PDB file of C-alpha atoms in Angstrom:
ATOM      1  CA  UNK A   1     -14.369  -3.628  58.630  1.00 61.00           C
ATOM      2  CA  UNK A   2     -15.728  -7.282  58.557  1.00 86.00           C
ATOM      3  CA  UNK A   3     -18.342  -6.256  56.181  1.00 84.00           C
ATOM      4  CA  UNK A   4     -16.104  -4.163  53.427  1.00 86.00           C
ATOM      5  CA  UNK A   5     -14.303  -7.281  52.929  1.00 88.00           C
ATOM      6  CA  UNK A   6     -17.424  -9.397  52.912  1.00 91.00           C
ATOM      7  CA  UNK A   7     -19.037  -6.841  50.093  1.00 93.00           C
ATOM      8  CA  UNK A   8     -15.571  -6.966  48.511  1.00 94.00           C
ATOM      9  CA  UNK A   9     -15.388 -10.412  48.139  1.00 96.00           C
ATOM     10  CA  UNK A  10     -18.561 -11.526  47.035  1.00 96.00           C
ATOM     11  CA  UNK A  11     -18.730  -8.510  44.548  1.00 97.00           C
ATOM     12  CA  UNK A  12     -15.736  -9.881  43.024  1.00 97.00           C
ATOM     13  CA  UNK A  13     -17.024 -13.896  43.402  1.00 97.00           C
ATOM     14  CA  UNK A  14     -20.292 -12.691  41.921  1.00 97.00           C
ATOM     15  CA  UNK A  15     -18.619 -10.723  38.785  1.00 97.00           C
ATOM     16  CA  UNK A  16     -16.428 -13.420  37.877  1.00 98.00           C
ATOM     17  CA  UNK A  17     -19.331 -16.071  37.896  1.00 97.00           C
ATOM     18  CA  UNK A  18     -21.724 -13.602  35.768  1.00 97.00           C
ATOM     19  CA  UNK A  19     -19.035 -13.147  33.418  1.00 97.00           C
ATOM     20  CA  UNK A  20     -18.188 -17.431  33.552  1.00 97.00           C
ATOM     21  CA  UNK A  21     -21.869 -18.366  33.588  1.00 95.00           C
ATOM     22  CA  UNK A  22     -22.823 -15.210  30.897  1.00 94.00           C
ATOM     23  CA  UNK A  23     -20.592 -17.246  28.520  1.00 94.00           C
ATOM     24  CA  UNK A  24     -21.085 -20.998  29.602  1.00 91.00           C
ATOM     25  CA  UNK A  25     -25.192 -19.486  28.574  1.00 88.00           C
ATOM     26  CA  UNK A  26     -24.216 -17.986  25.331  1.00 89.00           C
ATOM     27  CA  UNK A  27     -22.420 -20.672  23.809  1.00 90.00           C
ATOM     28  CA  UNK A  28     -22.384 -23.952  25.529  1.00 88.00           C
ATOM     29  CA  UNK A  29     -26.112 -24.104  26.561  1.00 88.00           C
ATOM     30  CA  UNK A  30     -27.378 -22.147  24.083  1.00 85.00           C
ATOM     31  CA  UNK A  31     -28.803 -25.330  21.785  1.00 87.00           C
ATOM     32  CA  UNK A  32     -30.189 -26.780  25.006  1.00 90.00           C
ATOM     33  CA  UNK A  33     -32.118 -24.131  25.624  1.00 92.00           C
ATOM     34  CA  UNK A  34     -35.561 -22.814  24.994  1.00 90.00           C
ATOM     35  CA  UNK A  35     -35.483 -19.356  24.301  1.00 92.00           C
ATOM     36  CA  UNK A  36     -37.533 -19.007  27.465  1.00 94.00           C
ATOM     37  CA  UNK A  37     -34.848 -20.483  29.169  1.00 92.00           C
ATOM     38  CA  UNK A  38     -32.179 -18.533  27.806  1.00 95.00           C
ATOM     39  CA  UNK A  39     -34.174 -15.141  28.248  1.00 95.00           C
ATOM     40  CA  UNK A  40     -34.550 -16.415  31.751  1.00 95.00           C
ATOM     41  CA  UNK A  41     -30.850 -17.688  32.239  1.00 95.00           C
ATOM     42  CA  UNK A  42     -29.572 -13.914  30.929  1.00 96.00           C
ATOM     43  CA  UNK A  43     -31.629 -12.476  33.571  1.00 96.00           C
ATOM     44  CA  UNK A  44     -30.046 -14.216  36.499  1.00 96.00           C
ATOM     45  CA  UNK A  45     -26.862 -13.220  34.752  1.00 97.00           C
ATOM     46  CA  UNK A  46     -27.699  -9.600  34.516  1.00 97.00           C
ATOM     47  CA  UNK A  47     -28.861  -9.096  37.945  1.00 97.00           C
ATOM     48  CA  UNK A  48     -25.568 -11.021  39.166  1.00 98.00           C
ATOM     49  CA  UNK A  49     -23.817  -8.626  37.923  1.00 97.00           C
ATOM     50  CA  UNK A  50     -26.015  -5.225  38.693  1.00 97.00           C
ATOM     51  CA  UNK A  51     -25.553  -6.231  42.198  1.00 97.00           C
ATOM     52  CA  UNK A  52     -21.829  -7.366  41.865  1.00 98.00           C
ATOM     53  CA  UNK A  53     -21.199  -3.656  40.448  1.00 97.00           C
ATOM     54  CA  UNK A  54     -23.332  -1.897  43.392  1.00 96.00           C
ATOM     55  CA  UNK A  55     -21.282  -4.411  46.017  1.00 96.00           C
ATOM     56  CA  UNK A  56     -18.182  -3.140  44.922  1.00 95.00           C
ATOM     57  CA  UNK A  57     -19.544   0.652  44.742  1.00 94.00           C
ATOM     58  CA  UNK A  58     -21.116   0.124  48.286  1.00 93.00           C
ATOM     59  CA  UNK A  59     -17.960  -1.105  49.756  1.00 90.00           C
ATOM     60  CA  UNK A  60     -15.922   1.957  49.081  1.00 89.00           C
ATOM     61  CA  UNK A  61     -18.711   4.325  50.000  1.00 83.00           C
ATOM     62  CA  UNK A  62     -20.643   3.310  52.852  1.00 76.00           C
ATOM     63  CA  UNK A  63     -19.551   4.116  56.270  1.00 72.00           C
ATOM     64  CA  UNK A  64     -20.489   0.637  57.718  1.00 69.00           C
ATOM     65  CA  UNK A  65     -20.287   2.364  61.015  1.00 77.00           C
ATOM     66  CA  UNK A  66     -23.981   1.328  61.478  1.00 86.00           C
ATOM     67  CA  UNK A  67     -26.151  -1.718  61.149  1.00 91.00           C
ATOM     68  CA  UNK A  68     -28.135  -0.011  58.866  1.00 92.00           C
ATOM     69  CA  UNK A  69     -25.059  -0.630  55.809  1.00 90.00           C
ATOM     70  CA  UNK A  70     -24.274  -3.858  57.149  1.00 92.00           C
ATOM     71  CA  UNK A  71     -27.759  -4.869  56.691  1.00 95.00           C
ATOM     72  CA  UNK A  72     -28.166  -3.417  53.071  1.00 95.00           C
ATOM     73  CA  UNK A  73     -24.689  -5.590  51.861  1.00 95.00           C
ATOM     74  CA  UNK A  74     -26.620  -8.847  53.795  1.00 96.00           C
ATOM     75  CA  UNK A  75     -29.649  -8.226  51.592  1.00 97.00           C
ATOM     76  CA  UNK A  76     -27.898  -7.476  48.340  1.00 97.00           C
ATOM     77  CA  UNK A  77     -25.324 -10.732  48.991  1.00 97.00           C
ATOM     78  CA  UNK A  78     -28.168 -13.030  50.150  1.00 98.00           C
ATOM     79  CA  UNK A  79     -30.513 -11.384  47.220  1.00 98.00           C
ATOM     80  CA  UNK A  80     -28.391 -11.988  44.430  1.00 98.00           C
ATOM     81  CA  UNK A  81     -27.879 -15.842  45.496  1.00 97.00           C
ATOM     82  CA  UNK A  82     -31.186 -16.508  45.905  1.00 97.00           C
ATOM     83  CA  UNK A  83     -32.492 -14.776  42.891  1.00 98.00           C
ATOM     84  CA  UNK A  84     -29.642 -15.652  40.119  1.00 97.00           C
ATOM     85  CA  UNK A  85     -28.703 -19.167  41.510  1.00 97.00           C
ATOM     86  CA  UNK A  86     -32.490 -20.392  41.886  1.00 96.00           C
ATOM     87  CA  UNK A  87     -33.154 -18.837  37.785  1.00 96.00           C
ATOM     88  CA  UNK A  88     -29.808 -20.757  37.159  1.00 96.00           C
ATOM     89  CA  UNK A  89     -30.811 -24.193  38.812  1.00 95.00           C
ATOM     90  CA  UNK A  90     -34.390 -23.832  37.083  1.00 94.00           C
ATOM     91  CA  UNK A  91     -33.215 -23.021  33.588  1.00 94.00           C
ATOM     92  CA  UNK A  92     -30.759 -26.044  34.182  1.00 93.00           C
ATOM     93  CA  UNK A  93     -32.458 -28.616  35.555  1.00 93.00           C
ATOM     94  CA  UNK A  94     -35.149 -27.972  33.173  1.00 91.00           C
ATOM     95  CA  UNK A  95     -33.244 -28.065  29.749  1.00 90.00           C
ATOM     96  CA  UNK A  96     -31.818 -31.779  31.098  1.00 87.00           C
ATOM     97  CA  UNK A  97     -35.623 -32.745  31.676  1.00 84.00           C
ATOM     98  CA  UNK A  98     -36.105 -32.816  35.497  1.00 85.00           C
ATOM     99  CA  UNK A  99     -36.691 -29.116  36.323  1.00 79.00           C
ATOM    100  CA  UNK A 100     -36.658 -28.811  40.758  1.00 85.00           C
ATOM    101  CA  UNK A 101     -40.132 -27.076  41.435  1.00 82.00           C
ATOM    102  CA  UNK A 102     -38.607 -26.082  45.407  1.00 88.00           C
ATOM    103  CA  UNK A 103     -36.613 -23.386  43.089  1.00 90.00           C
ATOM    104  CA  UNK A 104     -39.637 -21.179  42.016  1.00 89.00           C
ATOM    105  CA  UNK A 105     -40.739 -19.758  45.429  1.00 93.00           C
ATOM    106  CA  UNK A 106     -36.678 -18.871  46.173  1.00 96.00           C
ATOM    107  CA  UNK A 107     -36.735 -16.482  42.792  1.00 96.00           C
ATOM    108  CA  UNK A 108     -38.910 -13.658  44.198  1.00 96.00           C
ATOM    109  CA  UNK A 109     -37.934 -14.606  47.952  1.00 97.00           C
ATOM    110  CA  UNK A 110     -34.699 -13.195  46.627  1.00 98.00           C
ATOM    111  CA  UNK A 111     -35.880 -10.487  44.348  1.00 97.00           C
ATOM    112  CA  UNK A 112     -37.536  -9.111  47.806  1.00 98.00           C
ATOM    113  CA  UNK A 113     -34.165  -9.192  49.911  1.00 98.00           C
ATOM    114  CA  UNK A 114     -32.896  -7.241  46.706  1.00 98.00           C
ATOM    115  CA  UNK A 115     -35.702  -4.594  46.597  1.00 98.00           C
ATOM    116  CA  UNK A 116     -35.540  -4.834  50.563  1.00 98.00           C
ATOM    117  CA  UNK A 117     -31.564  -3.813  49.964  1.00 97.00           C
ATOM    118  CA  UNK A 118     -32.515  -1.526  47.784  1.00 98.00           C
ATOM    119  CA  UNK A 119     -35.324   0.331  49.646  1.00 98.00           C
ATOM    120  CA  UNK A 120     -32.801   0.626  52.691  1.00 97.00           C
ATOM    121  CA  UNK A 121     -30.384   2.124  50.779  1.00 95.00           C
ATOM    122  CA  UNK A 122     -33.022   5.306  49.955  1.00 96.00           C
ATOM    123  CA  UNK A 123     -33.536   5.025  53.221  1.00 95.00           C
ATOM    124  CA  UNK A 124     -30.418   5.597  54.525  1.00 91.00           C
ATOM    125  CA  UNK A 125     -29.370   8.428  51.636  1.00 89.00           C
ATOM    126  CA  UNK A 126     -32.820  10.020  53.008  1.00 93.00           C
ATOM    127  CA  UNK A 127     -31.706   9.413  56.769  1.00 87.00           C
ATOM    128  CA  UNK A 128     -28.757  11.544  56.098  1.00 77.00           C
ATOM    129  CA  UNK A 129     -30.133  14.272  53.817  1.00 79.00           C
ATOM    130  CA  UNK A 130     -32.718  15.083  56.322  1.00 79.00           C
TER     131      UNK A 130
END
């Protein structure tokens, strides 16, 4: 039950800030940014809110009876934060001129918990059509 809520929540936290930090992109940092950076930015935004959408589809399908669905909404939560908010903190810190390096290795270590989240997921709709 723990874990709806959790999936719940952040699906709703994460929507909210892709739709806040879609538009905060599109028209307040929009002349700070190389279009590198905003192409970058967007995709942080889009993925937020992908996985915001499949949070909030997850929650009121899965039977979280089994570890296996609590550990896909771990991956997808911890996934999105580590993949958006490091894109986020790189695109920002480099458009005001000190850009934090540490962020660069976080990006794909969260793009794997996502594909990790996702891969489970087939696993499990396999697991119970076999």
């Amino acid at each position: 039950m723990q874990v709806i809520l959790l999936s719940q929540i952040f699906a709703a936290f994460y929507g909210f800030l892709g739709i806040v930090l879609g538009a905060f992109g599109a028209h307040a940092l929009k002349k700070k940014f190389t279009p590198e950076q905003m192409a970058s930015f967007e995709t942080g935004v889009k993925y937020q809110m992908y996985h915001a959408i499949v949070l909030l589809v997850l929650s009121f399908n899965l039977g979280f009876s089994s570890t296996l669905d609590q550990t896909i909404i771990i991956c997808f939560i911890v996934g999105t934060f580590l993949f958006s908010f490091s894109i986020y903190g790189l695109c920002l810190t480099g458009a005001f001129g000190n850009k934090l390096r540490l962020l660069g290795p976080v990006t794909p270590l969260g793009g794997l918990f996502l594909a990790t989240g996702w891969l489970l997921l087939l696993y499990s709709f396999l697991e119970n059509f076999i």
